[in-house]
């Protein structure tokens, strides 16, 4: 049996940091409100020259180095993004070109903040089916270009960044399952016309319910107890949503990778960025059981259970 293993991780955060105090100078808000309602202390904001593909290429290059693979090994590039450089070519093709990856499969997918889980799931199917042996999955987002910088109900919540994983075929277990969901009847709750518009409280309530149910379903499907999960690596939208999901699983917060305080909500980049932080600081180790979960516009939600 062929499995898909995560063999390298990488991240990229733009150097410019925007603190809650910086937002206090621009809109009617306070560090105390942002911290209490979301858990966010700061976010990274891309410079004018940066793009989803430039940030994605940096994260992917770090992931390839960690995996000890070269661009020649990559047979598939999937980029999850809601902020592509252009309508086409796909950001994945631009990353392919930047990294000088030879002719391969390359495309973008759009599932808002759940995009990384969707992309991971697609790549997993290709690898398990024996179509490709090595894939790059990237989440990269320029949320600072989607926010209305005068709308305090959304602008303080989002940041920029990119995360990437290298996936490879393996005889030992890696990705154990992925579960994807979408419910388009909620299309108006979280949407971008020109800027992000969110009915925060409604999204919050649905997120807490769906993420809790989904996490419990995954455990049941695999007949796992929650104490067999080494790390919950959630989408980083709001510390209160993260805590509620951990509570449903009876997991203490010290078994949860949290980066929302420093990264804020980087949409599809948030899970691979959080994973990369925890791999590099030594918390996530080979052989551990990881549960990824995400929720976002669509509404979409999804999870991946991964033996790292
Ligand atoms: O990543 C995709 C998924 N997204 C999410 O999961 C986000 C889900 N939603 C949330 O995280 C939360 O709903 C928010 C953090 C967006 C908002 O927190 P909340 O506790 O739901 O606050 P609220 O929207 O109910 O607003 C409470 C009050 C309101 O004032 P009134 O009506 O009570 O007088 C808002 O006008 O807070 C006010 N407010 C603010 N005050 C200071 C809203 N934004 C701000 C702000 N600073 N930035």
XYZ file of C-alpha atoms and ligand atoms in Angstrom:
356
model
C 0.000 0.000 0.000
C 1.229 3.480 -0.859
C 0.863 6.302 1.621
C 1.594 10.014 1.375
C 4.173 11.304 3.804
C 5.009 14.915 4.671
C 8.799 14.939 4.231
C 9.545 18.656 4.567
C 7.935 21.898 5.696
C 8.681 25.558 5.002
C 7.264 28.957 5.796
C 7.636 32.561 4.785
C 6.466 35.651 6.657
C 7.027 39.167 5.276
C 9.465 41.105 7.495
C 7.099 44.015 8.240
C 5.134 43.503 11.468
C 1.931 45.386 12.198
C 0.998 45.383 15.895
C -2.400 45.989 17.478
C -1.061 49.413 18.492
C -0.430 50.147 14.798
C -4.117 49.396 14.113
C -5.155 51.622 17.058
C -3.640 54.537 15.112
C -5.727 53.770 12.018
C -9.168 52.619 13.195
C -11.368 52.869 16.302
C -10.064 49.760 18.040
C -7.904 48.722 20.985
C -5.182 46.208 21.679
C -7.367 44.895 24.534
C -10.384 44.258 22.239
C -8.334 42.526 19.527
C -6.493 40.367 22.081
C -9.614 39.399 24.008
C -11.910 38.733 21.016
C -9.356 37.026 18.720
C -6.078 36.305 20.540
C -4.132 38.290 17.921
C -1.191 40.463 19.018
C 0.448 41.175 15.660
C 0.424 40.244 11.966
C 2.936 40.323 9.099
C 2.156 42.601 6.153
C 3.729 42.095 2.723
C 5.629 44.824 0.952
C 4.331 46.255 -2.341
C 6.745 44.116 -4.383
C 5.606 40.831 -2.794
C 3.074 38.497 -4.404
C 1.410 35.186 -3.562
C 3.877 33.455 -5.899
C 6.981 35.196 -4.485
C 5.991 34.298 -0.914
C 4.872 30.800 -1.949
C 8.164 30.174 -3.741
C 10.135 31.165 -0.615
C 8.101 28.801 1.578
C 8.349 26.007 -1.018
C 12.074 26.446 -1.373
C 12.500 26.110 2.427
C 10.279 22.989 2.395
C 12.330 21.411 -0.412
C 15.560 22.112 1.487
C 14.083 20.525 4.647
C 12.956 17.502 2.598
C 16.377 17.263 0.920
C 14.650 17.243 -2.460
C 15.512 19.313 -5.520
C 13.094 21.117 -7.845
C 13.758 18.313 -10.387
C 12.037 15.822 -8.050
C 8.713 17.717 -7.982
C 5.969 16.269 -10.206
C 3.026 18.322 -8.972
C 2.525 21.817 -7.534
C -0.780 22.772 -5.934
C -1.215 26.290 -4.594
C -4.129 27.114 -2.337
C -4.774 30.842 -2.480
C -7.547 33.393 -2.521
C -5.094 36.076 -3.639
C -3.478 34.771 -6.840
C -0.970 37.035 -8.641
C -3.150 36.918 -11.766
C -6.352 35.155 -12.905
C -4.079 33.027 -15.065
C -1.452 31.635 -15.273
C -2.137 29.844 -12.013
C 0.060 30.924 -9.104
C 1.292 27.303 -9.078
C 2.787 27.824 -12.566
C 4.478 31.026 -11.398
C 5.955 29.207 -8.387
C 7.019 26.353 -10.689
C 8.856 28.848 -12.894
C 10.439 30.723 -9.951
C 11.837 27.449 -8.563
C 12.738 26.092 -12.012
C 10.681 22.955 -11.506
C 10.587 21.009 -14.793
C 7.316 20.301 -16.674
C 4.812 18.937 -14.164
C 1.173 19.177 -13.034
C 0.543 22.677 -11.596
C -2.717 24.359 -10.623
C -4.398 26.509 -7.961
C -7.348 25.659 -5.814
C -9.629 28.054 -3.965
C -11.371 26.963 -0.793
C -10.689 30.103 1.256
C -9.192 29.304 4.674
C -9.743 25.549 4.111
C -7.653 25.691 0.920
C -4.580 23.982 2.339
C -6.603 20.966 3.524
C -8.308 20.723 0.108
C -4.929 20.928 -1.685
C -3.377 18.354 0.663
C -6.277 15.993 0.035
C -5.986 16.310 -3.765
C -2.219 15.701 -3.719
C -2.745 12.707 -1.399
C -5.120 11.089 -3.932
C -2.587 11.535 -6.769
C 0.241 10.058 -4.712
C -1.801 7.121 -3.352
C -2.981 6.363 -6.902
C 0.651 6.195 -8.063
C 0.298 9.091 -10.533
C 3.060 11.160 -8.894
C 5.729 10.401 -6.269
C 6.522 13.904 -5.061
C 4.267 16.951 -4.726
C 4.540 20.484 -3.383
C 1.469 21.825 -1.583
C 1.520 25.520 -0.770
C -0.843 27.918 0.993
C 0.007 31.557 0.255
C -2.058 34.646 0.996
C -1.893 38.416 0.754
C -4.852 39.108 3.019
C -3.673 42.720 3.477
C -4.738 43.364 -0.147
C -8.252 41.960 0.499
C -9.101 43.902 3.631
C -10.829 47.263 3.757
C -8.236 49.126 5.814
C -11.006 51.273 7.350
C -13.322 48.412 8.408
C -12.369 47.593 12.005
C -14.578 44.495 12.107
C -12.290 42.686 9.632
C -9.022 44.572 9.057
C -7.440 43.733 12.414
C -7.949 39.988 11.954
C -5.857 39.130 8.901
C -2.205 38.915 7.876
C 0.078 37.770 5.060
C 2.327 34.725 4.707
C 2.951 31.396 3.036
C 3.472 27.822 4.167
C 4.447 24.742 2.190
C 4.899 21.008 2.531
C 6.698 18.485 0.351
C 4.777 15.230 0.032
C 6.274 11.932 -1.089
C 5.062 8.381 -1.677
C 5.925 6.121 1.234
C 5.412 2.531 2.323
C 4.808 3.630 5.902
C 1.681 5.501 7.014
C 1.530 9.276 6.525
C -1.753 11.013 5.680
C -4.334 8.629 7.184
C -7.439 10.419 5.960
C -8.751 13.749 4.752
C -12.340 14.940 5.068
C -13.628 17.892 3.063
C -16.922 19.756 3.354
C -18.621 22.766 1.749
C -21.997 24.398 2.258
C -22.655 27.095 -0.335
C -25.939 28.124 1.274
C -23.706 30.129 3.653
C -22.108 32.024 0.742
C -22.903 35.486 2.145
C -21.493 34.977 5.648
C -17.881 35.353 4.547
C -17.269 36.789 1.113
C -15.111 39.132 -0.929
C -16.808 41.615 -3.247
C -14.077 44.195 -3.415
C -13.044 43.641 0.212
C -13.613 40.931 2.814
C -17.074 41.064 4.367
C -17.798 38.791 7.296
C -20.749 38.219 9.582
C -18.321 37.372 12.363
C -20.641 36.063 15.056
C -22.541 33.775 12.682
C -19.318 32.396 11.188
C -17.948 31.931 14.701
C -20.917 29.842 15.852
C -20.986 27.612 12.756
C -17.200 27.166 12.923
C -17.299 26.017 16.546
C -20.117 23.538 15.821
C -18.734 22.092 12.570
C -15.117 21.876 13.739
C -16.139 20.128 16.964
C -18.320 17.605 15.107
C -15.673 17.002 12.462
C -12.871 16.402 14.970
C -15.008 13.892 16.856
C -15.995 12.143 13.587
C -12.325 11.748 12.611
C -11.449 10.159 15.937
C -14.442 7.840 15.737
C -13.621 6.806 12.158
C -10.098 5.813 13.207
C -11.139 4.491 16.624
C -8.702 6.871 18.259
C -8.945 8.425 21.698
C -8.148 12.125 21.851
C -5.108 11.388 24.056
C -3.641 9.571 21.036
C -3.461 12.889 19.165
C -0.040 14.408 19.793
C -0.849 17.787 18.246
C -3.949 19.575 17.045
C -2.844 22.026 14.320
C -5.878 24.187 13.604
C -6.516 27.009 11.190
C -5.509 30.154 13.056
C -8.539 32.440 12.887
C -9.429 33.025 16.513
C -8.019 31.645 19.787
C -11.575 31.235 21.122
C -12.534 28.948 18.195
C -9.275 27.005 18.689
C -9.995 26.591 22.428
C -13.570 25.476 21.765
C -12.376 22.753 19.355
C -9.686 21.612 21.785
C -12.322 21.484 24.571
C -14.610 19.294 22.435
C -11.688 16.869 22.123
C -10.720 17.187 25.806
C -7.303 18.381 24.655
C -5.433 20.907 26.758
C -4.041 23.927 24.929
C -0.504 22.621 25.401
C -1.339 19.978 22.780
C -2.407 22.634 20.292
C -0.064 24.550 17.999
C -1.127 28.213 18.224
C 0.369 30.928 16.046
C -2.674 33.196 15.810
C -1.084 35.592 18.326
C 1.907 36.280 16.032
C 0.615 35.445 12.528
C -3.101 36.382 12.844
C -5.388 34.789 10.224
C -3.365 34.030 7.085
C -6.195 31.972 5.545
C -4.866 28.957 3.604
C -1.301 29.647 4.777
C -2.080 29.336 8.471
C -1.858 25.548 8.931
C 1.362 24.927 6.953
C 2.917 27.965 8.682
C 1.929 26.662 12.127
C 3.202 23.180 11.228
C 6.511 24.615 10.052
C 6.973 26.643 13.251
C 6.338 23.552 15.391
C 8.592 21.290 13.302
C 11.437 23.797 13.459
C 11.113 24.416 17.221
C 11.118 20.657 17.828
C 7.578 20.194 19.173
C 6.349 18.181 16.163
C 8.473 15.079 15.693
C 8.487 12.145 13.269
C 6.024 9.404 14.206
C 3.594 11.723 15.994
C -0.146 11.829 15.267
C -1.314 15.222 14.006
C -4.829 16.491 13.393
C -5.206 19.469 11.029
C -8.544 21.258 10.834
C -9.736 24.375 9.011
C -12.820 26.468 8.407
C -13.492 29.354 6.032
C -15.458 31.075 3.288
C -17.794 28.941 1.228
C -18.486 28.010 3.871
C -15.896 25.244 3.689
C -14.298 23.102 6.356
C -12.033 20.086 6.416
C -9.548 17.988 8.340
C -6.539 15.753 7.832
C -5.264 13.081 10.193
C -1.538 12.666 9.656
C 1.096 10.328 11.013
C 4.072 12.665 10.716
O -10.885 32.285 8.835
C -12.166 32.131 8.373
C -13.135 31.955 9.459
N -13.289 33.174 10.208
C -13.583 33.080 11.478
O -13.630 31.994 11.984
C -13.898 34.325 12.235
C -15.117 34.090 13.089
N -15.515 35.225 13.882
C -14.759 35.743 14.880
O -13.628 35.348 15.087
C -15.388 36.787 15.769
O -16.767 36.853 15.488
C -14.756 38.208 15.601
C -13.354 38.224 16.205
C -14.729 38.602 14.150
C -15.581 39.261 16.358
O -15.746 38.886 17.707
P -17.198 38.899 18.388
O -17.013 38.557 19.798
O -18.091 37.991 17.563
O -17.596 40.410 18.278
P -18.853 41.069 17.527
O -18.655 41.013 16.061
O -20.100 40.512 18.102
O -18.689 42.550 18.009
C -18.807 42.925 19.384
C -18.640 44.419 19.505
C -19.527 45.201 18.559
O -19.956 46.373 19.222
P -21.440 46.447 19.836
O -22.362 46.230 18.684
O -21.506 45.347 20.871
O -21.481 47.816 20.400
C -18.590 45.604 17.446
O -18.983 46.781 16.790
O -17.282 44.779 19.184
C -17.297 45.813 18.184
N -16.111 45.664 17.345
C -14.911 46.173 17.656
N -14.507 46.928 18.702
C -13.215 47.286 18.732
C -16.006 44.970 16.178
N -14.748 45.051 15.720
C -14.060 45.809 16.621
C -12.706 46.215 16.719
N -12.345 46.955 17.781
N -11.774 45.875 15.789
